[in-house]
Every structure is written in structure tokens, then in C-alpha cells.
Coordinates of C-alpha atoms in Angstrom, one line a residue:
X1 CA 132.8 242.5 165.3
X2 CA 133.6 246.1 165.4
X3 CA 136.2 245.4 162.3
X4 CA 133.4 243.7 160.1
X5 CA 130.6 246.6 161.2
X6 CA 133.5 249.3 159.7
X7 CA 134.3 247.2 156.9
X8 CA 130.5 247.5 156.0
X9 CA 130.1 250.6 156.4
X10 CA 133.0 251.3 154.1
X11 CA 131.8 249.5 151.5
X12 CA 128.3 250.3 151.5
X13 CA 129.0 254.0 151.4
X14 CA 132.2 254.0 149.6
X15 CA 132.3 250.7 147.7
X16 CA 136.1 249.7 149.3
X17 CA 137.5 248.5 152.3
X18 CA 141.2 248.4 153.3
X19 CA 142.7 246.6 156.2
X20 CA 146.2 243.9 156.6
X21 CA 145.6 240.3 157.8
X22 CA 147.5 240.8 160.9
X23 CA 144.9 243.5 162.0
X24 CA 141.6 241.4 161.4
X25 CA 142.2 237.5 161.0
X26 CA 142.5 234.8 163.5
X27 CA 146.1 232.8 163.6
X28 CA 144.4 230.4 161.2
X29 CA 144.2 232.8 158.8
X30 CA 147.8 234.2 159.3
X31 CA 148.8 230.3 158.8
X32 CA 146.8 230.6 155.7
X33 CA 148.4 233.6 154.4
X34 CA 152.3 232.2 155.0
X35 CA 151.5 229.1 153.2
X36 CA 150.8 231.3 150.4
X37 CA 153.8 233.5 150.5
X38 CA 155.3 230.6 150.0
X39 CA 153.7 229.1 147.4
X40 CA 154.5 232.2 145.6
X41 CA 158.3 232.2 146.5
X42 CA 158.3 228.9 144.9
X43 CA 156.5 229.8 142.0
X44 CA 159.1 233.0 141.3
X45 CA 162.1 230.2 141.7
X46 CA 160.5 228.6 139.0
X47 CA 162.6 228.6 135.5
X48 CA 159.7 228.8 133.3
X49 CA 157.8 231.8 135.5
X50 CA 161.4 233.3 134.9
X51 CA 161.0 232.9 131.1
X52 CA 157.7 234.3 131.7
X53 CA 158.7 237.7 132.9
X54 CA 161.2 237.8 130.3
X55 CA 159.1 237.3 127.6
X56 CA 156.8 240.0 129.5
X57 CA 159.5 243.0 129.4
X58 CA 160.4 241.9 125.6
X59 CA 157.9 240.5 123.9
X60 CA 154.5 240.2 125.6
X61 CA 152.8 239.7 122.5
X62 CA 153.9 236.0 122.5
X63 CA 151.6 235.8 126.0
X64 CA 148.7 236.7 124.5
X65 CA 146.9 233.7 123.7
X66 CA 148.3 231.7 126.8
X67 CA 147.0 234.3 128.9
X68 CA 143.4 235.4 127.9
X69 CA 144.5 238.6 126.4
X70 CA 145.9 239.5 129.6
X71 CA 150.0 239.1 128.4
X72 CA 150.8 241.2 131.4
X73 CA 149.4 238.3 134.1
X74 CA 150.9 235.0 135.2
X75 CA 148.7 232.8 137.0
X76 CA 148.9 229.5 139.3
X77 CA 147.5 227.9 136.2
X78 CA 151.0 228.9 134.5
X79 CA 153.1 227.5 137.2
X80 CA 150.9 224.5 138.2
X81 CA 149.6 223.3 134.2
X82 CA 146.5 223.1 136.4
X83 CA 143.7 224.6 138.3
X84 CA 144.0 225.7 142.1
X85 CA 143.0 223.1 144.6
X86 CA 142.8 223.0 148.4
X87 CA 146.1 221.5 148.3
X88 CA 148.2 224.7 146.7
X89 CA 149.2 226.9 149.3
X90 CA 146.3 228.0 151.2
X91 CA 144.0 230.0 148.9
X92 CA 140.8 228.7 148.9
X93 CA 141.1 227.9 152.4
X94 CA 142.3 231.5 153.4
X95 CA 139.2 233.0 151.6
X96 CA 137.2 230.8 153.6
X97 CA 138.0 232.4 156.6
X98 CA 135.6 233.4 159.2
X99 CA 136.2 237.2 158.6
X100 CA 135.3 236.9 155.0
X101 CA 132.8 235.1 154.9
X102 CA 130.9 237.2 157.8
X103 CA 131.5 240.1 155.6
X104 CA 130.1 238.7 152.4
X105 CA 127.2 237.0 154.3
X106 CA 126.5 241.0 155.6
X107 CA 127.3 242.7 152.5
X108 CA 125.4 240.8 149.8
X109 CA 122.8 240.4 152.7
X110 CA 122.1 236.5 151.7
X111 CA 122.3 233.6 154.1
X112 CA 124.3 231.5 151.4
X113 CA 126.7 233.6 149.0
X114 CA 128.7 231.7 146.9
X115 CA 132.6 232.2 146.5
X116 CA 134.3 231.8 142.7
X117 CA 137.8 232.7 140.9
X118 CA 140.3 231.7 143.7
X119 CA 143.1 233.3 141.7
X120 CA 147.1 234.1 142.4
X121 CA 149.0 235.5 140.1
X122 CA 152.2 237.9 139.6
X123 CA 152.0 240.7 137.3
X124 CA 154.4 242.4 135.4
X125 CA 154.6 244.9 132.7
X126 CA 157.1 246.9 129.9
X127 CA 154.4 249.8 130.0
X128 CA 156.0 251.4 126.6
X129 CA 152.9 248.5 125.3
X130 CA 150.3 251.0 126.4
X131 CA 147.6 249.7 129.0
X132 CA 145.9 246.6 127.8
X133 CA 142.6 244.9 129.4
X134 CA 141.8 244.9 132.5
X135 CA 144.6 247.8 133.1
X136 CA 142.1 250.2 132.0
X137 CA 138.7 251.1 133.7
X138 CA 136.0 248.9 133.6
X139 CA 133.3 247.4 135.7
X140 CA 133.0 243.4 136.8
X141 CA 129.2 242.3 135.6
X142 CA 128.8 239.5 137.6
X143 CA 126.1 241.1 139.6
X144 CA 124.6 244.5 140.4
X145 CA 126.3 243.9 144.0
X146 CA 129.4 241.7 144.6
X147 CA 132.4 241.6 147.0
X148 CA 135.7 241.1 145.1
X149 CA 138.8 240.6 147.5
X150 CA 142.5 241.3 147.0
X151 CA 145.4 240.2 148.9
X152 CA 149.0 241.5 148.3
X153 CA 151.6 239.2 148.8
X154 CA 154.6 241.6 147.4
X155 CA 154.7 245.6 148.5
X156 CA 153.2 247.4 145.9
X157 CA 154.0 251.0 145.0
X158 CA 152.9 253.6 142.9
X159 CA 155.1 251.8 139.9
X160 CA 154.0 248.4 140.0
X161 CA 151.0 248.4 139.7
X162 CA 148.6 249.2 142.6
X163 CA 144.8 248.6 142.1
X164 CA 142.9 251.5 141.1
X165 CA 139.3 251.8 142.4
X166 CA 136.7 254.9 142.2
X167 CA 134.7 255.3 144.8
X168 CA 130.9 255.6 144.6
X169 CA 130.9 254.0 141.3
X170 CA 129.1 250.7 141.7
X171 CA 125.7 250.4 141.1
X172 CA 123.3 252.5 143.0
X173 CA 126.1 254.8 143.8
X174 CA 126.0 258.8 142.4
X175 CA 129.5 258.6 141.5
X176 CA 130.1 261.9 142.7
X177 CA 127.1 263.7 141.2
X178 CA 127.4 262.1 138.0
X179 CA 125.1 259.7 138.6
X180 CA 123.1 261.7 141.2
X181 CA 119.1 260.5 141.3
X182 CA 120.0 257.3 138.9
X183 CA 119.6 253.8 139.9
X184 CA 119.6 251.7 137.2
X185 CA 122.0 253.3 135.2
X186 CA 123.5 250.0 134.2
X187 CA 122.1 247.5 131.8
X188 CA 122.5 243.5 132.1
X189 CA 119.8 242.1 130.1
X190 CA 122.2 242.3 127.1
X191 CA 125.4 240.9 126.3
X192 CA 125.3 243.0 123.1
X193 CA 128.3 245.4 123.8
X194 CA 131.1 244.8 126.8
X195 CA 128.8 247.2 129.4
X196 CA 131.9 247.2 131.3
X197 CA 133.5 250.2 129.9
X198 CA 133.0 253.5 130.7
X199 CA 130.5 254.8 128.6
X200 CA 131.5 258.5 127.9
X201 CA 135.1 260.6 128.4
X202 CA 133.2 262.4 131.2
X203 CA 133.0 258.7 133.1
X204 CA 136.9 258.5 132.2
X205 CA 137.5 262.1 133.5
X206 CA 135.7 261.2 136.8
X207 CA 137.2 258.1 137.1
X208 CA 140.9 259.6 136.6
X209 CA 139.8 262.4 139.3
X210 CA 138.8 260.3 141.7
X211 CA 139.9 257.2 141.8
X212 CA 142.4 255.8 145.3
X213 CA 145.8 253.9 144.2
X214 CA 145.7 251.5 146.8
X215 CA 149.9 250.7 147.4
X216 CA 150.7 248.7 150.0
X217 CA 152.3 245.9 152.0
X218 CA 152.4 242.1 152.1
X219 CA 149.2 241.2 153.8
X220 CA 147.4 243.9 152.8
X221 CA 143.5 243.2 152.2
X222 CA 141.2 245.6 149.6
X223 CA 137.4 244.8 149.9
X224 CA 135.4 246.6 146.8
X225 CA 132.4 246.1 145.5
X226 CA 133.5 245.4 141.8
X227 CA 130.3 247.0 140.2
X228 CA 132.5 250.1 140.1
X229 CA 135.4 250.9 138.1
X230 CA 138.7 249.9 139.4
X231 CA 141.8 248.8 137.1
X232 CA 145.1 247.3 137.8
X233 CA 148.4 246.0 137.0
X234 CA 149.9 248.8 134.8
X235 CA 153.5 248.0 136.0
X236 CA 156.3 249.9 135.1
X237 CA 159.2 248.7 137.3
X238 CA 159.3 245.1 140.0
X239 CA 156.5 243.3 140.0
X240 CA 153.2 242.7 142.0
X241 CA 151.9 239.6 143.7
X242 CA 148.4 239.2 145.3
X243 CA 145.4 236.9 144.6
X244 CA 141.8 237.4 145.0
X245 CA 138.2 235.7 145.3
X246 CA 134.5 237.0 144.4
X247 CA 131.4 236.6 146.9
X248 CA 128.2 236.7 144.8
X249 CA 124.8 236.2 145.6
X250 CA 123.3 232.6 144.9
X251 CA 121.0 234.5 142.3
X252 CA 123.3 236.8 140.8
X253 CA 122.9 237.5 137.1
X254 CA 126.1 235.2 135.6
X255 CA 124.6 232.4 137.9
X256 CA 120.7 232.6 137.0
X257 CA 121.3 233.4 133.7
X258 CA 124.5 230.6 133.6
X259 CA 126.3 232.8 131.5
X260 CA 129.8 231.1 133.1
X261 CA 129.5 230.2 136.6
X262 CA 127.3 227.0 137.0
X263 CA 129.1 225.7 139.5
X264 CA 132.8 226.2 141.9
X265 CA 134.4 224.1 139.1
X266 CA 133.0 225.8 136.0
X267 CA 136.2 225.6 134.7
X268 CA 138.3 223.0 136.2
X269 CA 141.2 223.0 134.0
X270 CA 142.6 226.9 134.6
X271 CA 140.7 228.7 137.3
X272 CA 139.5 226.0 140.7
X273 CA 138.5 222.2 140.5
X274 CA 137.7 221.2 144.0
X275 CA 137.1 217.1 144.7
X276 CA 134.2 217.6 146.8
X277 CA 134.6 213.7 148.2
X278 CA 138.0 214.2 148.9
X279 CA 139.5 214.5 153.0
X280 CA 140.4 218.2 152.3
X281 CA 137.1 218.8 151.1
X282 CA 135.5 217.0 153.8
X283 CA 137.3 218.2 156.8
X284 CA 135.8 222.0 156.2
X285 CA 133.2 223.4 158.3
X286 CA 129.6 223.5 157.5
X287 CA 129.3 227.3 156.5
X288 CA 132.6 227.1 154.3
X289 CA 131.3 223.7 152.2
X290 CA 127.9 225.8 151.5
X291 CA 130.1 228.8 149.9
X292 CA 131.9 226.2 147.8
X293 CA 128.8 224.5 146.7

């Protein structure tokens, strides 16, 4: 208890959170965690994940349509041909763990969040192509207030990559004085320009004075509320390995408005398809099949 009270202080006050899995989940979770470590040593054996990185340090242009504009990212959709189940490694299941889910349950202050984007990827990068994407700031608009989480799975240094997050920048926060006495400073009723950005080079100036590089270890665990700016993955040497999931609340704006997620599976072919009949399904706990569903 006394790690999830300092997680949320953390993040209500300062929008991250940074701990390791050894420090804060039970041995299920560590289970969890190996399972995915190797998942992703199989994936990086994998002859056409080779060809990948290749084709990253060469010519990432030829990624760009295969990878949603993001030619620097390889995900388990890559490797697999397929969305994540509860059958690859232990993803899904990992972010279901007790700790988690306590958190987000506090945080978003809702009896029944809902969990999306169960994502693993490796990122790599020839950074003589500029940053591109989500390598520069932006926010996530998913909600006002959501809990993104980030596991490494590879050490991560100040060249390959570490996530970048500013603190005090999500919504409701004064962002340091620049947003002192504002709260409602951000706009979702339209879809009209990406809102995302950073609005001004005085956001950019902030954000680049501020910001924490969060390097790391394997194991390592970044809690942020994502309604601030953050970036990632500008690699310029190695690579980095991590996944992630996103807690929202059942009544956030992309689910009331169902701009994209109408369900767990809203898209089943690249991102998570669960069988919600199926023995894996049905052997979770009560609390975890309500944050699926």
C-alpha cells in the first residue's frame, strides 16, 4: 500500500511515477515480466525483425506505410502478422496485475477503468532522418486524465531512446507557471487540428527545459499521466525494448464519443483481439475481466 499511496502522489502532483517490477509486483508479476523478456528475445532472433532493423538504419522510408507513419517502431503485430493475445508472452496478463490495476482504479478515481493498447515493440532509429511522430512532443487525447504505463525490457540510455516526459504538463497542471490559473486550457470538442501539439515555441521551450529523460533498466516501470507532453524513441545507437498499456475512464472522451475505442478489440487485426469465451479468458479474476470488458 505504501508503494501505490507514493505512486499517487507522484502522479497527481507531478504527472509520472517511476519504480522496477522487482520493487512493487508480486512473484506473479515477475513470472509475467520473464515470459515477456522472452517473447522479445525470440522476436529479435527473428530473420525478418532482423531485416526490419536493417531497413530502419538504411532506408526507413520503406517502413512507412507498414508502420502507421511511425518507420522507426516494430511491433508484435510485425513479428506475429497478428494482434497480441493472452497467449503471447505475458502482456495483457502482466498489466492486469494487482498493482496496476489498484493504481489506475485510485488515479482515474472510477470503480471500473478500462485498459486498451497492450503494445510491445522494439525501436530503433538512423537519427540523421530528423525526429518523426511521436519522437517529438505531443500530448495523448484520449482523455483529460489517463494513466499510460511503460515497461523496459532492454536498458535504455541517453542514446536509444529514453522517454521524455514534462512534468506538470497534463491537464489541470500550471506547467511551471505557464499555465498558472488555467484549467481548461485544452480543447476536445474538435477534431479540427491534431490538439496534440504544442501550441506555441514557448510550449516547446518549456517542454525542452523541463522535461526528465527517463533511462533505465530492464524492469523498469514509468507511470504518467499522458495528457502532458512526453516523446520517445529518437534512437541514435542499440536499440530500445518496452511495451505499454493505457487505463482510461469508462467515460473518457475517445470512448463516449467512439472516436476509436468501442471496445478491448477495436482493432483486432494489429493492436489486441481477446476471445472472451476462451479458457485463458475465463480463468481471470473478476476485477481483471471488468478492465477487459
Amino acid at each position: 500500500m505504501e508503494h501505490i499511496q507514493e505512486a499517487l502522489n507522484s502522479l497527481n502532483t507531478l504527472g509520472y511515477y517511476k519504480t522496477n517490477v522487482k520493487d512493487v509486483l508480486d512473484s506473479k508479476g515477475i513470472e509475467h515480466f520473464n515470459k515477456n523478456i522472452e517473447f522479445f528475445n525470440e522476436m529479435l532472433e527473428n530473420d525478418f525483425i532482423q531485416n526490419e532493423l536493417s531497413i530502419i538504419q538504411n532506408n526507413p522510408g520503406l517502413r512507412m506505410e507498414r508502420s502507421g507513419g511511425k518507420p522507426f517502431e516494430i511491433t508484435h503485430y510485425h513479428y506475429l502478422n497478428r494482434a497480441l493475445n493472452l497467449n503471447d508472452g505475458s502482456f495483457i496478463n502482466l498489466y492486469l496485475n494487482d498493482y496496476f490495476t489498484q493504481i489506475a482504479t485510485k488515479f482515474l478515481n472510477v470503480d471500473d477503468p478500462k485498459i486498451f493498447n497492450v503494445l510491445a515493440w522494439i525501436h530503433s532509429w538512423n537519427n540523421n532522418f530528423g525526429r518523426q511522430h511521436s519522437q517529438n512532443w505531443h500530448r495523448d487525447r484520449e482523455d483529460f486524465k489517463l494513466l499510460k504505463i511503460f515497461i523496459y525490457h532492454s536498458e535504455v540510455n541517453e542514446n536509444n531512446g529514453p522517454f521524455e516526459y514534462v512534468p506538470k504538463s497534463f491537464c489541470g497542471g500550471d506547467f511551471y507557471g505557464l499555465y498558472e490559473g488555467r484549467t481548461t486550457y485544452w480543447d476536445y470538442a474538435s477534431d479540427s487540428e491534431n490538439r496534440g501539439n504544442p501550441k506555441s515555441q514557448a510550449e516547446i521551450d518549456k517542454c525542452d527545459e523541463t522535461c526528465i529523460s527517463f533511462t533505465g533498466k530492464p524492469g523498469d516501470i514509468i507511470m504518467v499521466n499522458n495528457s502532458g507532453f512526453h516523446r520517445g524513441g529518437f534512437v541514435s545507437e542499440g536499440i530500445r525494448v518496452m511495451s505499454h498499456a493505457l487505463y482510461i475512464r469508462p467515460d473518457a472522451y475517445m470512448i463516449k464519443n467512439q472516436k476509436y475505442f468501442t471496445s478491448f478489440n477495436y482493432a483486432p487485426d494489429i493492436v489486441n483481439n481477446i476471445d472472451f469465451l476462451s479458457p485463458e479468458f475465463l480463468q481471470l479474476g473478476t476485477k481483471q475481466k471488468h478492465f477487459l470488458q
